[in-house]
Amino acid sequence: MLGAERVVAVDNDPQAVTATRDNAERNGVADRLAVLEPGAPLPAADRVLANILAGVLQSLAPTLIGALRTGGRLTLAGILAEQADAVRAAYQPACRFAPAVPRDGWVRLDGERRAL
């Protein structure tokens, strides 16, 4: 709804996948949304956004980095402030990060995929 030409969403919870499809229909953006089933390969992306707990973000680092094109933007959220360094480390050196954005004890990490 904010202007993306195409969005690919994935979740490992079948109810979340159903809710995503339903919400896209209700908001008139279903034609621009592809919802992948759990385990499906991720397409190359200009931006990756993941709002999951820190441990999951760390374990998904190779998958998310692999999906992100060189120069692509990475946004990670769902991270407690004290977990930010460990999450950031899981994505380095493939990604460089701006300073963490704090909010109520949580942080958002914004990064960019480097050419290696």
Backbone as numpy.savetxt, mean C-alpha at the origin, in Angstrom:
# Nx Ny Nz CAx CAy CAz Cx Cy Cz
-12.28 8.16 -6.52 -13.10 9.36 -6.52 -12.24 10.62 -6.52
-10.92 10.45 -6.28 -10.02 11.59 -6.28 -9.24 11.72 -7.59
-9.67 10.98 -8.62 -9.10 11.18 -9.94 -8.20 10.09 -10.47
-7.96 9.03 -9.75 -7.13 7.95 -10.27 -7.79 7.34 -11.50
-6.99 7.07 -12.51 -7.53 6.44 -13.72 -7.88 4.98 -13.47
-7.07 4.32 -12.65 -7.28 2.90 -12.38 -6.70 2.57 -11.01
-7.41 1.74 -10.26 -6.97 1.28 -8.95 -7.08 -0.22 -8.90
-6.06 -0.86 -8.35 -6.09 -2.29 -8.11 -6.07 -2.48 -6.61
-7.03 -3.19 -6.09 -7.13 -3.44 -4.65 -6.97 -4.93 -4.39
-6.36 -5.26 -3.26 -6.21 -6.66 -2.88 -6.34 -6.76 -1.36
-6.92 -7.84 -0.91 -7.04 -8.10 0.52 -7.10 -9.60 0.70
-6.66 -10.07 1.86 -6.72 -11.51 2.11 -8.01 -11.93 2.80
-8.87 -10.98 3.10 -10.14 -11.25 3.75 -11.26 -11.20 2.71
-11.92 -12.32 2.42 -12.99 -12.32 1.41 -14.09 -11.30 1.68
-14.40 -11.03 2.95 -15.42 -10.03 3.26 -14.96 -8.63 2.86
-13.66 -8.36 3.04 -13.13 -7.05 2.64 -13.17 -6.90 1.13
-12.88 -7.97 0.40 -12.94 -7.95 -1.06 -14.37 -7.64 -1.51
-15.35 -8.29 -0.91 -16.76 -8.04 -1.24 -17.15 -6.61 -0.90
-16.75 -6.13 0.27 -17.07 -4.76 0.68 -16.44 -3.75 -0.27
-15.23 -4.01 -0.73 -14.56 -3.10 -1.66 -15.34 -3.01 -2.97
-15.74 -4.15 -3.48 -16.52 -4.14 -4.74 -17.85 -3.41 -4.54
-18.54 -3.69 -3.43 -19.82 -3.05 -3.16 -19.66 -1.53 -3.02
-18.63 -1.09 -2.31 -18.40 0.35 -2.12 -18.06 1.03 -3.45
-17.31 0.36 -4.29 -16.98 0.93 -5.60 -18.25 1.12 -6.44
-19.14 0.13 -6.39 -20.42 0.25 -7.12 -21.22 1.44 -6.57
-21.35 1.51 -5.25 -22.14 2.59 -4.64 -21.58 3.98 -4.97
-20.25 4.06 -5.13 -19.62 5.35 -5.37 -19.36 5.64 -6.84
-19.84 4.76 -7.72 -19.74 5.01 -9.15 -18.34 4.92 -9.73
-17.47 4.13 -9.10 -16.10 4.01 -9.61 -15.71 2.56 -9.93
-16.67 1.68 -9.99 -16.38 0.26 -10.22 -15.69 0.02 -11.55
-15.95 0.87 -12.53 -15.31 0.71 -13.84 -13.81 1.01 -13.81
-13.34 1.66 -12.75 -11.92 2.00 -12.62 -11.21 1.17 -11.55
-11.91 0.19 -11.00 -11.37 -0.60 -9.90 -11.30 -2.07 -10.26
-10.14 -2.65 -10.06 -9.98 -4.10 -10.19 -9.68 -4.62 -8.79
-10.41 -5.62 -8.35 -10.20 -6.20 -7.03 -9.63 -7.59 -7.22
-8.42 -7.80 -6.73 -7.74 -9.08 -6.87 -8.06 -9.98 -5.69
-8.11 -11.25 -5.96 -8.31 -12.23 -4.90 -6.98 -12.44 -4.17
-7.04 -12.91 -2.95 -5.81 -13.17 -2.19 -4.88 -14.10 -2.97
-3.59 -13.75 -2.96 -2.59 -14.57 -3.62 -2.36 -14.25 -5.08
-3.21 -13.40 -5.66 -3.03 -13.02 -7.07 -1.77 -12.18 -7.21
-1.04 -12.34 -8.32 0.15 -11.50 -8.51 -0.24 -10.04 -8.66
0.58 -9.17 -8.12 0.32 -7.74 -8.20 0.89 -7.18 -9.50
0.15 -6.33 -10.18 0.68 -5.69 -11.39 1.68 -4.60 -11.02
2.50 -4.18 -11.96 3.41 -3.06 -11.74 2.59 -1.81 -11.45
3.04 -1.01 -10.49 2.24 0.13 -10.04 3.09 1.39 -9.90
2.45 2.53 -10.14 3.07 3.83 -9.92 2.96 4.25 -8.46
1.98 3.69 -7.76 1.78 4.00 -6.34 1.28 2.74 -5.66
1.81 2.51 -4.46 1.34 1.42 -3.61 0.97 2.04 -2.26
-0.24 1.74 -1.80 -0.73 2.19 -0.51 -1.10 0.96 0.29
-0.56 0.85 1.50 -0.89 -0.27 2.36 -1.14 0.25 3.77
-2.32 -0.04 4.29 -2.71 0.37 5.63 -2.98 -0.91 6.42
-1.91 -1.47 6.96 -1.96 -2.76 7.66 -1.05 -2.64 8.87
-1.13 -3.57 9.77 -0.26 -3.55 10.94 1.21 -3.69 10.55
2.10 -3.20 11.41 3.53 -3.13 11.12 4.13 -4.48 10.75
3.83 -5.53 11.49 4.41 -6.84 11.20 4.05 -7.33 9.82
2.83 -7.10 9.40 2.39 -7.51 8.06 3.10 -6.65 7.01
3.22 -5.35 7.26 3.94 -4.49 6.32 5.39 -4.97 6.14
6.01 -5.39 7.22 7.38 -5.88 7.13 7.45 -7.18 6.31
6.54 -8.09 6.56 6.59 -9.36 5.83 6.22 -9.18 4.36
5.42 -8.18 4.04 5.04 -7.92 2.64 6.04 -7.05 1.89
7.08 -6.59 2.54 8.03 -5.67 1.90 8.52 -6.18 0.55
9.01 -7.42 0.42 9.49 -7.86 -0.90 8.39 -7.83 -1.97
7.18 -8.18 -1.61 6.06 -8.19 -2.56 5.70 -6.77 -2.99
5.58 -5.86 -2.04 5.19 -4.49 -2.36 6.29 -3.76 -3.12
7.54 -3.97 -2.73 8.65 -3.36 -3.48 8.66 -3.90 -4.90
8.43 -5.19 -5.05 8.43 -5.81 -6.38 7.35 -5.28 -7.28
6.25 -4.84 -6.72 5.15 -4.31 -7.52 5.35 -2.84 -7.89
6.24 -2.15 -7.20 6.39 -0.71 -7.37 7.42 -0.39 -8.45
7.00 0.39 -9.43 7.92 0.81 -10.49 8.99 1.74 -9.92
10.15 1.79 -10.57 11.19 2.74 -10.18 10.62 4.15 -10.23
10.83 4.90 -9.17 10.26 6.25 -9.07 8.85 6.27 -8.54
8.25 5.09 -8.35 6.89 5.00 -7.83 6.82 5.39 -6.37
5.65 5.79 -5.94 5.42 6.29 -4.58 4.85 5.17 -3.71
5.31 5.13 -2.48 4.90 4.13 -1.49 4.35 4.84 -0.28
3.16 4.47 0.16 2.57 5.02 1.38 2.21 3.86 2.28
2.78 3.87 3.49 2.54 2.81 4.47 1.90 3.42 5.70
0.81 2.82 6.17 0.11 3.33 7.35 -0.34 2.16 8.21
-0.86 2.47 9.39 -1.23 1.44 10.35 -0.05 1.10 11.24
0.85 2.06 11.42 2.13 1.84 12.10 2.16 2.67 13.38
2.39 2.02 14.49 2.61 2.75 15.74 3.95 3.48 15.64
4.05 4.64 16.25 5.25 5.47 16.14 6.52 4.68 16.49
6.46 3.84 17.51 7.65 3.11 17.93 8.02 1.97 16.96
7.18 1.67 16.00 7.45 0.62 15.02 7.97 1.17 13.69
7.99 2.48 13.53 8.31 3.10 12.25 9.70 2.72 11.75
10.71 2.74 12.62 12.07 2.44 12.17 12.18 1.02 11.64
11.55 0.07 12.28 11.61 -1.33 11.84 10.91 -1.51 10.49
9.77 -0.85 10.32 9.06 -0.95 9.04 9.89 -0.30 7.94
10.39 0.90 8.21 11.21 1.60 7.22 12.41 0.73 6.81
13.05 0.10 7.77 14.23 -0.72 7.49 13.90 -1.89 6.56
12.70 -2.43 6.66 12.31 -3.56 5.81 12.24 -3.17 4.33
12.08 -1.88 4.04 11.93 -1.39 2.67 13.21 -0.76 2.12
14.21 -0.64 2.95 15.47 -0.03 2.52 16.45 -1.12 2.13
17.32 -0.90 1.18 17.60 0.36 0.48 16.74 0.60 -0.76
15.80 -0.30 -1.06 15.00 -0.16 -2.28 14.17 1.11 -2.30
13.79 1.62 -1.13 12.97 2.83 -1.04 13.64 3.85 -0.13
13.49 5.11 -0.48 13.92 6.19 0.41 12.66 6.86 0.94
12.73 7.33 2.17 11.55 7.84 2.85 11.71 9.29 3.28
10.62 10.01 3.23 10.52 11.33 3.84 10.35 11.11 5.35
10.50 12.15 6.15 10.23 11.99 7.58 8.82 11.46 7.83
8.67 10.64 8.86 7.37 10.07 9.20 6.37 11.18 9.52
5.11 10.93 9.18 4.03 11.88 9.47 3.25 11.33 10.66
3.37 11.98 11.84 2.72 11.46 13.05 1.27 11.92 13.20
0.49 11.06 13.87 -0.89 11.45 14.23 -1.38 10.53 15.33
-1.58 11.10 16.50 -2.17 10.38 17.64 -1.46 9.06 17.96
-0.13 9.06 17.93 0.64 7.87 18.27 0.90 6.93 17.10
0.31 7.23 15.95 0.51 6.45 14.73 1.35 7.27 13.77
1.94 6.62 12.77 2.68 7.36 11.75 2.33 6.83 10.37
2.55 7.69 9.40 2.48 7.31 7.99 3.88 7.47 7.41
4.30 6.49 6.64 5.59 6.57 5.97 5.35 6.76 4.47
5.97 7.79 3.91 5.87 8.08 2.48 7.25 7.90 1.87
7.32 7.04 0.85 8.61 6.75 0.25 8.55 6.73 -1.26
9.71 6.50 -1.85 9.85 6.42 -3.30 10.78 5.26 -3.64
10.41 4.51 -4.66 11.22 3.36 -5.11 12.44 3.86 -5.84
13.61 3.45 -5.38 14.86 3.83 -6.01 15.20 2.89 -7.16
16.03 3.38 -8.06 16.61 2.52 -9.09 17.80 1.84 -8.46
17.84 0.53 -8.49 18.97 -0.20 -7.91 19.76 -0.89 -8.99
